[in-house]
Each structure stands twice: as C-alpha cells, then as structure tokens.
Short mmCIF file of C-alpha atoms and ligand atoms in Angstrom, two decimals:
data_model
loop_
_atom_site.label_atom_id
_atom_site.label_comp_id
_atom_site.label_asym_id
_atom_site.label_seq_id
_atom_site.Cartn_x
_atom_site.Cartn_y
_atom_site.Cartn_z
CA UNK A 1 0.10 -8.97 8.00
CA UNK A 2 -3.59 -8.26 7.69
CA UNK A 3 -4.06 -7.97 11.44
CA UNK A 4 -1.69 -4.95 11.62
CA UNK A 5 -3.05 -1.40 11.10
CA UNK A 6 -3.05 -0.68 7.40
CA UNK A 7 -0.11 1.31 6.12
CA UNK A 8 0.47 1.98 2.46
CA UNK A 9 3.01 4.07 0.60
CA UNK A 10 3.44 6.49 -2.27
CA UNK A 11 6.91 5.79 -3.56
CA UNK A 12 7.49 7.40 -6.97
CA UNK A 13 10.87 7.74 -8.57
CA UNK A 14 11.43 11.43 -9.38
CA UNK A 15 12.45 10.90 -13.00
CA UNK A 16 10.72 13.00 -15.65
CA UNK A 17 7.21 14.38 -15.58
CA UNK A 18 4.68 12.38 -13.51
CA UNK A 19 2.56 9.93 -15.51
CA UNK A 20 -1.22 9.45 -15.16
CA UNK A 21 -0.59 5.77 -14.32
CA UNK A 22 1.48 6.84 -11.33
CA UNK A 23 -1.40 9.02 -10.18
CA UNK A 24 -3.89 6.13 -10.62
CA UNK A 25 -1.63 3.94 -8.45
CA UNK A 26 -1.40 6.72 -5.83
CA UNK A 27 -5.15 7.24 -5.86
CA UNK A 28 -5.90 3.55 -5.25
CA UNK A 29 -3.42 3.52 -2.38
CA UNK A 30 -5.00 6.63 -1.02
CA UNK A 31 -8.54 5.34 -1.30
CA UNK A 32 -7.58 2.01 0.17
CA UNK A 33 -5.93 3.68 3.20
CA UNK A 34 -8.71 6.18 3.78
CA UNK A 35 -11.29 3.42 3.54
CA UNK A 36 -9.37 1.41 6.19
CA UNK A 37 -9.35 4.60 8.29
CA UNK A 38 -13.11 4.92 8.11
CA UNK A 39 -13.40 1.40 9.46
CA UNK A 40 -10.89 1.85 12.28
CA UNK A 41 -8.30 -0.41 10.61
CA UNK A 42 -5.38 2.03 10.50
CA UNK A 43 -4.92 3.61 7.15
CA UNK A 44 -1.71 5.64 7.22
CA UNK A 45 0.03 6.75 4.07
CA UNK A 46 3.77 7.11 3.92
CA UNK A 47 5.30 9.22 1.15
CA UNK A 48 8.81 8.16 0.24
CA UNK A 49 10.81 9.46 -2.73
CA UNK A 50 12.71 6.68 -4.46
CA UNK A 51 15.65 8.69 -5.77
CA UNK A 52 18.40 6.07 -5.59
CA UNK A 53 19.04 6.40 -9.28
CA UNK A 54 21.09 9.51 -9.10
CA UNK A 55 21.55 9.83 -12.83
CA UNK A 56 17.87 9.91 -13.63
CA UNK A 57 16.42 11.53 -10.50
CA UNK A 58 15.95 15.33 -10.57
CA UNK A 59 14.81 17.98 -8.13
CA UNK A 60 12.56 19.34 -10.83
CA UNK A 61 10.73 16.04 -11.04
CA UNK A 62 10.55 15.76 -7.25
CA UNK A 63 8.96 19.27 -7.06
CA UNK A 64 6.54 18.45 -9.88
CA UNK A 65 5.37 15.31 -8.04
CA UNK A 66 4.85 17.14 -4.73
CA UNK A 67 3.07 19.97 -6.51
CA UNK A 68 0.81 17.55 -8.34
CA UNK A 69 -0.07 15.58 -5.18
CA UNK A 70 -0.98 18.80 -3.38
CA UNK A 71 -3.13 20.03 -6.22
CA UNK A 72 -4.87 16.66 -6.41
CA UNK A 73 -5.41 16.55 -2.69
CA UNK A 74 -3.76 13.16 -2.31
CA UNK A 75 -2.81 13.64 1.31
CA UNK A 76 -0.18 11.71 3.20
CA UNK A 77 0.40 11.23 6.92
CA UNK A 78 4.18 10.94 7.11
CA UNK A 79 7.00 11.23 4.68
CA UNK A 80 8.75 13.85 2.57
CA UNK A 81 7.94 17.45 3.40
CA UNK A 82 5.98 16.47 6.55
CA UNK A 83 8.41 14.19 8.39
CA UNK A 84 7.60 11.29 10.72
CA UNK A 85 9.12 8.54 12.80
CA UNK A 86 10.68 6.53 9.95
CA UNK A 87 12.59 9.30 8.18
CA UNK A 88 14.45 10.45 6.30
CA UNK A 89 11.98 9.77 3.49
CA UNK A 90 14.22 10.42 0.57
CA UNK A 91 16.11 7.31 -0.37
CA UNK A 92 19.17 9.41 -1.29
CA UNK A 93 19.43 10.32 2.42
CA UNK A 94 19.16 6.80 3.74
CA UNK A 95 22.58 5.46 2.72
CA UNK A 96 23.55 4.33 6.23
CA UNK A 97 20.33 2.45 6.74
CA UNK A 98 20.86 0.47 3.55
CA UNK A 99 24.56 -0.14 4.36
CA UNK A 100 23.48 -1.60 7.71
CA UNK A 101 20.74 -3.79 6.21
CA UNK A 102 23.18 -4.97 3.55
CA UNK A 103 25.89 -5.78 6.10
CA UNK A 104 23.41 -7.88 8.03
CA UNK A 105 22.27 -9.72 4.93
CA UNK A 106 25.84 -10.24 3.80
CA UNK A 107 26.77 -11.78 7.15
CA UNK A 108 23.91 -14.30 6.69
CA UNK A 109 23.61 -17.30 4.43
CA UNK A 110 20.79 -15.54 2.48
CA UNK A 111 23.33 -13.89 0.22
CA UNK A 112 26.71 -14.48 -1.28
CA UNK A 113 29.45 -12.36 -2.82
CA UNK A 114 29.62 -12.55 -6.55
CA UNK A 115 32.66 -11.55 -8.58
CA UNK A 116 31.45 -12.26 -12.06
CA UNK A 117 31.34 -9.59 -14.75
CA UNK A 118 28.35 -9.31 -17.07
CA UNK A 119 30.56 -10.41 -19.98
CA UNK A 120 31.54 -13.60 -18.13
CA UNK A 121 27.88 -14.44 -17.42
CA UNK A 122 26.95 -13.80 -21.00
CA UNK A 123 29.83 -15.86 -22.31
CA UNK A 124 28.86 -18.81 -20.13
CA UNK A 125 25.24 -18.58 -21.26
CA UNK A 126 26.33 -18.59 -24.92
CA UNK A 127 28.68 -21.55 -24.35
CA UNK A 128 25.99 -23.64 -22.58
CA UNK A 129 23.21 -22.65 -25.02
CA UNK A 130 21.00 -21.86 -21.99
CA UNK A 131 17.86 -19.79 -22.64
CA UNK A 132 17.66 -18.69 -18.99
CA UNK A 133 18.37 -14.95 -18.69
CA UNK A 134 20.03 -13.49 -15.65
CA UNK A 135 22.64 -14.81 -13.32
CA UNK A 136 23.61 -18.51 -13.42
CA UNK A 137 24.64 -18.98 -9.83
CA UNK A 138 28.36 -19.37 -10.61
CA UNK A 139 29.58 -17.79 -7.36
CA UNK A 140 27.01 -19.46 -5.08
CA UNK A 141 29.49 -21.80 -3.49
CA UNK A 142 32.95 -20.34 -4.02
CA UNK A 143 35.73 -21.87 -2.06
CA UNK A 144 38.05 -19.72 0.00
CA UNK A 145 40.72 -20.14 -2.61
CA UNK A 146 38.50 -19.05 -5.51
CA UNK A 147 37.48 -16.03 -3.55
CA UNK A 148 41.01 -15.12 -2.71
CA UNK A 149 41.97 -15.46 -6.39
CA UNK A 150 39.21 -13.08 -7.46
CA UNK A 151 40.19 -10.62 -4.74
CA UNK A 152 43.80 -10.82 -5.79
CA UNK A 153 42.76 -9.79 -9.26
CA UNK A 154 41.38 -6.63 -7.65
CA UNK A 155 37.75 -7.56 -8.25
CA UNK A 156 35.12 -6.20 -5.94
CA UNK A 157 32.04 -8.30 -5.36
CA UNK A 158 28.37 -7.45 -5.54
CA UNK A 159 26.11 -9.00 -2.89
CA UNK A 160 23.70 -11.41 -4.52
CA UNK A 161 20.50 -12.75 -2.98
CA UNK A 162 20.34 -16.53 -2.97
CA UNK A 163 16.85 -17.46 -4.30
CA UNK A 164 15.52 -20.52 -2.44
CA UNK A 165 14.67 -23.64 -4.36
CA UNK A 166 10.98 -24.52 -5.06
CA UNK A 167 8.27 -22.03 -5.72
CA UNK A 168 6.87 -18.80 -4.32
CA UNK A 169 3.15 -18.25 -4.06
CA UNK A 170 1.15 -15.22 -2.90
CA UNK A 171 -2.42 -14.25 -3.01
CA UNK A 172 -2.44 -11.08 -5.01
CA UNK A 173 -5.16 -8.68 -3.88
CA UNK A 174 -6.08 -7.94 -7.49
CA UNK A 175 -5.11 -11.18 -9.32
CA UNK A 176 -5.59 -13.98 -6.83
CA UNK A 177 -3.04 -16.74 -6.32
CA UNK A 178 0.16 -16.33 -8.27
CA UNK A 179 3.00 -18.85 -8.27
CA UNK A 180 6.50 -18.46 -9.56
CA UNK A 181 8.84 -21.34 -9.89
CA UNK A 182 12.15 -20.01 -8.52
CA UNK A 183 14.00 -21.93 -11.18
CA UNK A 184 12.97 -18.97 -13.37
CA UNK A 185 13.97 -16.35 -10.83
CA UNK A 186 17.77 -15.92 -10.88
CA UNK A 187 19.78 -14.80 -7.89
CA UNK A 188 19.88 -11.06 -8.04
CA UNK A 189 22.24 -8.28 -6.98
CA UNK A 190 21.37 -6.08 -4.00
CA UNK A 191 24.05 -3.55 -4.62
CA UNK A 192 26.67 -2.45 -7.14
CA UNK A 193 30.27 -3.44 -6.77
CA UNK A 194 30.99 -0.05 -5.28
CA UNK A 195 28.46 -0.74 -2.51
CA UNK A 196 25.71 1.47 -3.79
CA UNK A 197 22.37 -0.20 -2.95
CA UNK A 198 20.00 -1.07 -5.75
CA UNK A 199 16.19 -0.83 -6.02
CA UNK A 200 15.97 -4.61 -5.26
CA UNK A 201 17.28 -3.85 -1.76
CA UNK A 202 16.11 -0.44 -0.88
CA UNK A 203 12.45 -0.78 -1.85
CA UNK A 204 11.70 -3.81 0.35
CA UNK A 205 14.00 -2.58 3.19
CA UNK A 206 12.13 0.68 3.29
CA UNK A 207 8.74 -0.97 3.14
CA UNK A 208 9.87 -3.18 6.05
CA UNK A 209 11.22 -0.30 8.13
CA UNK A 210 8.28 1.94 7.38
CA UNK A 211 5.97 -0.93 8.35
CA UNK A 212 4.07 -0.96 5.14
CA UNK A 213 1.40 -3.60 5.26
CA UNK A 214 -0.01 -3.39 1.69
CA UNK A 215 1.96 -2.83 -1.49
CA UNK A 216 -0.43 -1.75 -4.29
CA UNK A 217 1.56 -0.99 -7.40
CA UNK A 218 1.65 -1.41 -11.18
CA UNK A 219 1.66 -4.69 -12.94
CA UNK A 220 5.03 -3.87 -14.44
CA UNK A 221 6.58 -4.74 -11.03
CA UNK A 222 4.91 -8.14 -10.78
CA UNK A 223 8.08 -10.01 -11.82
CA UNK A 224 10.03 -8.45 -8.96
CA UNK A 225 7.54 -9.67 -6.35
CA UNK A 226 8.84 -13.29 -5.94
CA UNK A 227 12.29 -11.89 -5.37
CA UNK A 228 10.96 -9.42 -2.81
CA UNK A 229 8.91 -12.10 -1.01
CA UNK A 230 12.05 -14.23 -0.69
CA UNK A 231 13.95 -11.25 0.61
CA UNK A 232 11.21 -10.48 3.13
CA UNK A 233 11.62 -13.97 4.60
CA UNK A 234 15.31 -13.17 5.17
CA UNK A 235 14.60 -9.67 6.49
CA UNK A 236 12.03 -11.10 8.93
CA UNK A 237 14.44 -13.79 10.04
CA UNK A 238 17.12 -11.10 10.62
CA UNK A 239 14.69 -8.96 12.60
CA UNK A 240 14.61 -6.12 10.03
CA UNK A 241 11.03 -6.81 8.85
CA UNK A 242 7.97 -7.75 10.83
CA UNK A 243 6.58 -9.98 8.06
CA UNK A 244 5.74 -9.79 4.38
CA UNK A 245 3.26 -7.20 3.16
CA UNK A 246 0.31 -8.11 1.04
CA UNK A 247 0.64 -7.33 -2.64
CA UNK A 248 -1.84 -6.12 -5.23
CA UNK A 249 -0.75 -5.48 -8.82
CA UNK A 250 -2.81 -2.87 -10.66
CA UNK A 251 -3.59 -3.19 -14.37
CA UNK A 252 -1.58 -1.42 -17.10
CA UNK A 253 -2.92 1.80 -18.48
CA UNK A 254 -3.10 1.50 -22.27
CA UNK A 255 -2.97 4.27 -24.87
CA UNK A 256 -3.74 4.13 -28.60
CA UNK A 257 -3.34 0.96 -30.60
CA UNK A 258 -3.08 -1.43 -27.66
CA UNK A 259 0.23 -0.05 -26.49
CA UNK A 260 1.01 0.95 -22.92
CA UNK A 261 0.49 4.66 -22.41
CA UNK A 262 4.07 5.92 -22.51
CA UNK A 263 5.78 9.16 -21.50
CA UNK A 264 5.88 9.99 -25.20
CA UNK A 265 2.06 10.18 -25.34
CA UNK A 266 0.96 13.76 -24.50
CA UNK A 267 -2.06 12.53 -22.57
CA UNK A 268 0.21 10.63 -20.18
CA UNK A 269 1.45 13.77 -18.43
CA UNK A 270 -0.63 14.40 -15.31
CA UNK A 271 0.33 18.02 -14.77
CA UNK A 272 -0.85 18.90 -18.22
CA UNK A 273 -4.44 18.40 -16.97
CA UNK A 274 -4.03 21.08 -14.33
CA UNK A 275 -2.57 23.42 -16.95
CA UNK A 276 -5.54 22.66 -19.24
CA UNK A 277 -7.96 23.55 -16.50
CA UNK A 278 -9.22 20.15 -15.35
CA UNK A 279 -10.66 19.98 -11.84
CA UNK A 280 -8.53 17.73 -9.62
CA UNK A 281 -11.67 15.79 -8.67
CA UNK A 282 -12.56 15.41 -12.36
CA UNK A 283 -9.16 13.99 -13.17
CA UNK A 284 -9.11 11.70 -10.15
CA UNK A 285 -12.65 10.43 -10.87
CA UNK A 286 -11.60 9.55 -14.38
CA UNK A 287 -8.38 7.87 -13.29
CA UNK A 288 -10.38 5.89 -10.72
CA UNK A 289 -12.25 4.30 -13.60
CA UNK A 290 -9.04 2.78 -15.01
CA UNK A 291 -9.53 -0.54 -13.35
CA UNK A 292 -12.36 0.14 -10.89
CA UNK A 293 -16.07 0.99 -10.91
CA UNK A 294 -18.25 2.23 -8.13
CA UNK A 295 -21.33 0.55 -9.65
CA UNK A 296 -22.47 -0.67 -13.03
CA UNK A 297 -23.64 2.29 -15.19
CA UNK A 298 -22.28 4.89 -12.86
CA UNK A 299 -19.23 6.93 -13.82
CA UNK A 300 -19.40 10.13 -11.84
CA UNK A 301 -18.77 10.12 -8.13
CA UNK A 302 -16.98 12.17 -5.46
CA UNK A 303 -13.78 11.15 -3.72
CA UNK A 304 -15.71 10.66 -0.47
CA UNK A 305 -17.95 8.15 -2.31
CA UNK A 306 -14.95 6.40 -3.68
CA UNK A 307 -13.32 6.13 -0.25
CA UNK A 308 -16.52 4.70 1.12
CA UNK A 309 -16.82 2.09 -1.59
CA UNK A 310 -13.25 1.25 -2.53
CA UNK A 311 -12.15 -2.35 -2.19
CA UNK A 312 -8.86 -3.35 -3.82
CA UNK A 313 -10.35 -6.81 -4.46
CA UNK A 314 -12.79 -5.23 -6.92
CA UNK A 315 -10.03 -3.94 -9.14
CA UNK A 316 -10.14 -5.46 -12.57
CA UNK A 317 -6.75 -7.08 -13.48
CA UNK A 318 -7.24 -6.47 -17.22
CA UNK A 319 -5.47 -3.58 -18.91
CA UNK A 320 -7.47 -0.36 -18.85
CA UNK A 321 -7.64 2.00 -21.80
CA UNK A 322 -7.04 5.66 -21.35
CA UNK A 323 -9.73 7.67 -23.20
CA UNK A 324 -9.19 11.46 -23.31
CA UNK A 325 -12.76 12.15 -24.49
CA UNK A 326 -14.15 10.30 -21.50
CA UNK A 327 -11.75 12.10 -19.16
CA UNK A 328 -13.08 15.39 -20.50
CA UNK A 329 -16.71 14.29 -20.16
CA UNK A 330 -16.16 13.26 -16.51
CA UNK A 331 -14.44 16.54 -15.83
CA UNK A 332 -17.38 18.41 -17.35
CA UNK A 333 -19.74 16.53 -15.08
CA UNK A 334 -17.77 17.70 -12.08
CA UNK A 335 -17.81 21.24 -13.38
CA UNK A 336 -21.57 21.11 -13.37
CA UNK A 337 -21.52 20.02 -9.70
CA UNK A 338 -19.82 23.21 -8.57
CA UNK A 339 -21.78 26.18 -7.30
CA UNK A 340 -21.04 29.44 -9.09
CA UNK A 341 -19.14 30.65 -6.00
CA UNK A 342 -16.95 27.54 -6.00
CA UNK A 343 -16.41 27.82 -9.69
CA UNK A 344 -15.34 31.44 -9.28
CA UNK A 345 -12.76 30.46 -6.67
CA UNK A 346 -11.39 27.71 -8.92
CA UNK A 347 -11.33 29.93 -12.03
CA UNK A 348 -9.60 32.82 -10.40
CA UNK A 349 -6.00 31.51 -10.55
CA UNK A 350 -6.47 30.72 -14.22
CA UNK A 351 -7.86 34.21 -14.92
CA UNK A 352 -4.81 35.63 -13.13
CA UNK A 353 -2.45 33.46 -15.12
CA UNK A 354 -4.06 34.52 -18.35
CA UNK A 355 -3.72 38.17 -17.29
CA UNK A 356 -7.46 38.75 -17.37
CA UNK A 357 -7.59 40.05 -13.83
CA UNK A 358 -4.85 41.29 -11.61
CA UNK A 359 -3.58 39.89 -8.31
CA UNK A 360 -4.87 41.04 -5.85
CA UNK A 361 -8.27 41.35 -7.42
CA UNK A 362 -9.56 44.97 -7.33
CA UNK A 363 -13.06 45.69 -6.04
CA UNK A 364 -14.44 46.59 -9.43
CA UNK A 365 -13.09 43.43 -11.07
CA UNK A 366 -14.40 41.33 -8.15
CA UNK A 367 -17.85 42.74 -8.64
CA UNK A 368 -17.77 42.29 -12.40
CA UNK A 369 -16.58 38.72 -11.96
CA UNK A 370 -19.44 38.02 -9.53
CA UNK A 371 -21.89 39.27 -12.11
CA UNK A 372 -20.29 37.49 -15.05
CA UNK A 373 -19.58 34.07 -13.60
CA UNK A 374 -23.28 32.95 -13.58
CA UNK A 375 -23.31 33.58 -17.31
CA UNK A 376 -20.45 31.20 -18.05
CA UNK A 377 -20.63 28.65 -15.22
CA UNK A 378 -22.89 26.33 -17.26
CA UNK A 379 -20.93 26.87 -20.50
CA UNK A 380 -17.36 26.05 -19.68
CA UNK A 381 -15.98 22.50 -19.53
CA UNK A 382 -12.54 23.40 -18.18
CA UNK A 383 -11.38 26.16 -15.90
CA UNK A 384 -9.12 27.71 -18.51
CA UNK A 385 -12.09 28.41 -20.81
CA UNK A 386 -13.32 31.17 -18.52
CA UNK A 387 -10.46 33.42 -19.60
CA UNK A 388 -11.45 33.28 -23.25
CA UNK A 389 -15.09 33.76 -22.42
CA UNK A 390 -14.73 36.68 -19.99
CA UNK A 391 -11.62 38.46 -21.24
CA UNK A 392 -13.69 40.97 -23.22
CA UNK A 393 -15.24 42.32 -20.04
CA UNK A 394 -12.00 42.98 -18.22
CA UNK A 395 -9.74 44.18 -21.03
CA UNK A 396 -8.88 47.87 -21.38
CA UNK A 397 -10.50 49.37 -24.44
CA UNK A 398 -7.16 50.15 -25.93
CA UNK A 399 -6.17 46.45 -25.75
CA UNK A 400 -9.49 45.00 -26.97
CA UNK A 401 -8.99 42.88 -30.09
CA UNK A 402 -11.45 41.05 -32.27
CA UNK A 403 -10.43 37.50 -33.30
CA UNK A 404 -9.23 37.79 -36.86
CA UNK A 405 -10.72 34.60 -38.16
CA UNK A 406 -14.09 35.37 -36.56
CA UNK A 407 -14.02 38.88 -37.99
CA UNK A 408 -13.25 37.58 -41.44
CA UNK A 409 -16.28 35.31 -41.24
CA UNK A 410 -18.82 37.56 -39.62
CA UNK A 411 -17.74 41.15 -40.03
CA UNK A 412 -17.88 41.25 -43.79
CA UNK A 413 -19.92 43.87 -45.56
CA UNK A 414 -23.26 42.38 -44.62
CA UNK A 415 -22.09 41.82 -41.07
CA UNK A 416 -21.03 45.46 -40.79
CA UNK A 417 -24.49 46.47 -42.00
CA UNK A 418 -25.93 44.52 -39.11
CA UNK A 419 -23.52 46.17 -36.70
CA UNK A 420 -24.47 49.61 -37.98
CA UNK A 421 -28.17 48.84 -37.48
CA UNK A 422 -27.46 47.57 -34.02
CA UNK A 423 -25.53 50.68 -33.15
CA UNK A 424 -28.49 52.84 -34.32
CA UNK A 425 -30.95 50.77 -32.35
CA UNK A 426 -28.92 50.90 -29.14
CA UNK A 427 -27.52 54.41 -29.28
CA UNK A 428 -30.67 56.05 -28.03
CA UNK A 429 -31.74 53.40 -25.64
CA UNK A 430 -33.21 54.76 -22.37
CA UNK A 431 -32.38 51.99 -19.94
CA UNK A 432 -29.24 49.89 -20.53
CA UNK A 433 -30.67 46.62 -19.28
CA UNK A 434 -30.58 43.10 -20.70
CA UNK A 435 -34.35 43.17 -21.48
CA UNK A 436 -34.25 46.62 -23.13
CA UNK A 437 -31.15 45.67 -25.23
CA UNK A 438 -32.80 42.42 -26.32
CA UNK A 439 -36.03 44.18 -27.22
CA UNK A 440 -34.27 46.86 -29.22
CA UNK A 441 -32.07 44.49 -31.20
CA UNK A 442 -34.86 41.99 -31.78
CA UNK A 443 -37.14 44.74 -33.09
CA UNK A 444 -34.53 46.22 -35.42
CA UNK A 445 -32.61 43.22 -36.75
CA UNK A 446 -35.25 40.47 -36.75
CA UNK A 447 -38.62 42.18 -37.02
CA UNK A 448 -37.67 45.11 -39.18
CA UNK A 449 -34.75 43.78 -41.25
CA UNK A 450 -36.11 40.17 -41.36
CA UNK A 451 -32.81 38.63 -40.37
CA UNK A 452 -32.62 35.15 -38.89
CA UNK A 453 -31.52 35.46 -35.24
CA UNK A 454 -28.22 33.56 -36.05
CA UNK A 455 -27.28 36.00 -38.75
CA UNK A 456 -28.55 39.02 -36.72
CA UNK A 457 -26.65 38.49 -33.52
CA UNK A 458 -23.43 36.76 -34.72
CA UNK A 459 -21.80 40.01 -35.99
CA UNK A 460 -22.87 41.94 -32.89
CA UNK A 461 -21.36 39.24 -30.75
CA UNK A 462 -18.02 39.25 -32.57
CA UNK A 463 -17.89 43.06 -32.55
CA UNK A 464 -18.43 43.43 -28.76
CA UNK A 465 -16.91 40.24 -27.29
CA UNK A 466 -14.25 39.69 -29.93
CA UNK A 467 -15.30 36.05 -30.51
CA UNK A 468 -18.02 33.89 -31.89
CA UNK A 469 -18.18 31.94 -28.61
CA UNK A 470 -19.15 34.19 -25.68
CA UNK A 471 -21.53 34.40 -22.78
CA UNK A 472 -25.13 35.22 -23.67
CA UNK A 473 -25.16 38.33 -25.79
CA UNK A 474 -27.69 40.63 -24.22
CA UNK A 475 -26.41 40.05 -20.69
CA UNK A 476 -22.87 40.58 -22.00
CA UNK A 477 -23.83 43.92 -23.46
CA UNK A 478 -25.45 44.96 -20.22
CA UNK A 479 -22.37 44.03 -18.18
CA UNK A 480 -20.06 45.70 -20.67
CA UNK A 481 -21.97 48.95 -20.33
CA UNK A 482 -23.36 51.42 -22.78
CA UNK A 483 -20.21 53.34 -23.58
CA UNK A 484 -17.94 50.41 -24.16
CA UNK A 485 -20.54 48.49 -26.15
CA UNK A 486 -21.30 51.37 -28.47
CA UNK A 487 -17.56 52.14 -28.83
CA UNK A 488 -16.87 48.55 -29.92
CA UNK A 489 -19.75 48.47 -32.36
CA UNK A 490 -18.45 51.68 -33.88
CA UNK A 491 -14.91 50.34 -34.07
CA UNK A 492 -16.15 47.26 -35.93
CA UNK A 493 -17.54 49.40 -38.69
CA UNK A 494 -14.14 50.30 -40.02
CA UNK A 495 -12.67 47.23 -41.68
N1 LIG B 501 9.75 3.68 -7.28
C1 LIG B 501 9.18 2.52 -7.90
C2 LIG B 501 8.64 2.92 -9.23
O1 LIG B 501 8.32 4.06 -9.44
C3 LIG B 501 8.05 2.02 -7.07
C4 LIG B 501 8.07 0.52 -6.95
C5 LIG B 501 7.01 0.01 -6.01
O2 LIG B 501 5.90 0.54 -5.97
O3 LIG B 501 7.29 -0.98 -5.33
O4 LIG B 501 8.57 2.12 -10.14
#
C-alpha cells in the first residue's frame, strides 16, 4: 500500500470523556499525515466516528471529542462535520454499506453461518478440557441437514469469518515483524444474530472504503490485527478493498504504579487540561513525548517542528509513563514562548469565564488589560491563573474581597500597623507613579521603620490585591489608582 497517497484516520468511539491516550494516537496520525503532505506523499486525514455500539455511544461524548479536536487544532480533511466523498462518516449512518459488505462476504467461502450459543461453546470447551478461548469452529462445515435442523429450531445465525490455516505476519511500523499463528486466532463473528454489524466488520470495511493506507492505533488493538489482515485479503479478493493497510501499534500510556492510565484517573481526561488553562500546543507537545522524541535532550518544540521531524518508525514500542508535573513544565515553557499580545488573546476567554471582564470587552477594561498583562505574562503557568492575579484590578470596589486565609496571616495587628504607615506615606503623594509609590513605601516602611522588605510589603499586597500572590506591587498600585488603593488600605485597617 505504501505507493498510494497516505491516508490516515481518526476513529474514536464516542463513549465517555476523551482520554489523553486517544489524543496521543490522533496526534501521531496527524503528524504522520502532515509530514507526508510536506513531502508530496498525500497525507489526508479522515475523521470517522465509530458509534456502532449504540448503548455506550452518546451525543455528549461525540460533541466533546469534536470540541477537543478543534481546540487542539487537530485538523482533518474529510469526515464528520466537514463531509467528503466517502460519507456518511458516522458508523451509525452506514448500516446499508455494512449490510452490503456482509452479504458479499456471506456469499463467499470466507465466512460461514454459525448457530451456536455462547453456552454451547462454553460447555464444549469444558467437556474437552481445551484451554483455547473463543470459538471452536463447530459450524465450519455444517451439512445442509444440520443447518436445516438449526433453522427449524428458530435459531438465527451469526456470520463468522473463517480464519485461514497457518500464520499471519506483518511488519509493524512501530514494532517490526509480528507473527501470529492462526491456531490461536479463533474464527470470529462479523455481526450479531439480528444482523447488526460488529466492530470486527465495520472498522476494516470503513478503512477499506475510505482508502486508509496507514492504521496507527493503540497497542490494545494489536490482537485484532491478524483477524483484520485475514479479512482484508477477503475484502480485496471481493473487490471491496484495494489492499491491506500498513499497521503501527503505539505504546500504552501508563499512570501511577505501572497500571495503564484509565478513565478513573483524573489526569486521563483530555478536556480537563483546557479547563485548567493549558495551552493546546503545550498539551500536544507533552503528549508527543509519550513514545516519541524530537532529539535527545530536547523536550520543547512546536507542532511545525514535530510535523517536520515525525517518523512513525522512531516511535518507541515500550509503554510510556504519564507525568503530570512534566506536562505542566512543558506547558509553562510554551507559555513563555507567547508574546504578551498572544497571551492576552488566549487569556481573554478564561477571564470572561471567571467573570473578571465582560463580553464584549469594554474600552476601559481593554486598556487596563493591555497595561496589566505585561505584569503577569512571565508569572503565570496556566491561562486560568490570570483571573486570580488580575481580578483585583477589574472588580468593583463593593465586590472586592481579601482572601481570608491570607488576611489571617498577614493582616494581624502588626500587619495593620504596616498598612496604616503605608496609607500615611501614600496619602499625600504628588505623582501616583510606580517609582513614586516605591520610593515612598521604601522610605517609610524599610528605611524609617526598619522592616524587612518581605514583612513590609506583604500586608500592603494583601490589602490592595486581596492575595499574597499578585503582580508586582508598585505597578499594581499604580494601575489600581490612588483612590481605590487608598480606599482598600483604609478598609484593611478595620479587622
Ligand atoms: N474506535 C476504535 C477505538 O476507539 C478504533 C479502533 C482502531 O483504531 O482501529 O478503540
């Protein structure tokens, strides 16, 4: 298949909240395709929603996935929401296509009808003492009479794929040559007895019809690959597929204690990173490192650099460990790469959500934000942190509150004495500028009163910004203005 233009797919199942492992898989597919595009080797991405499991699939999960992909900037060329020549792209809308493929397979010798119940298969396994799990091939060669007898009992068959004898080998793009002895791969069902198609059928049929050339997916699907390769041979023979795609199985993402990161682990939920104020490029950069490296000793890179350098053959097959601290550090590195203007654009939706500024942004707030952002741009590690740092500037005086715990620590009796001295020093100040404010406070609190700077400015900071962590104090006072600053100092004097 490697001579055909590269086509890959995103094909999540919309069940539950999207997992970071799913995003890592999508990212590798995206980078692989965009790299191929750079080199004129095709590089289309198809986005298909695998919602055949009606009980577990939800619209909420579908929407969350689309939302997440858009936020991340993982673009696709055809598929859900955008359309394309191979639609529809929701499996729940492709029933006729699967019925047709199934009918063609059923009419061939690649499959057979199977009437057994699970209980019967289990009972036979017990009786024979066999350790082999899965189907035992009982209905492989039913006579016409046996068939008729089953049908007379009112049984409806499933269509089972007849695994060929021998072995199946493929060269995995991540793991090299892999061979499965088909003795250990039982014949498998392609549909339920009511005719509903199963994942075993729809996933390869769709990849075939959507002309997917490279299947890059999680290691958990490795055991289904020999079955799919055997099915591809049949689909190709029947004129449904144009060959077998290449496969690459990506390493597991591990959480704490050498266990796979599961949906129960809070750090597994990809959308939570957006809510926490990660940059999409920060999260993607970190997820890229779960199995791949751009170079030794280099962790931070842009998506363009990743696309340029990405080769699926460099992916490490060993399990990768998810490390939240490292994810945060990588995100911080990307925060530092943003200009103040870019950071302001990114922070704005979070400030709106937190109610710090209104939507649309008024002129006065826009101006204040422009002045304030340079003070915090180097100090915040996540976009959400801006709201806590800047809230004191935008809040109405009537709504201004001092953090209780910070007040208890710093606005005790001696803290209030510092606030009183600061008020006195600032009340008569001629020019309300950062330099003048700094000089006045320094002279009164440090030089005259002999306080250490930490003890001197902490109470003032809590009184005017409401918190112990704030933008630089003197600049903050200037931006806040004389009246509001003095008012807050005064208010802090009454316990
Ligand atoms: N919908 C399948 C899953 O989420 C994808 C399987 C595949 O990539 O082939 O597990």
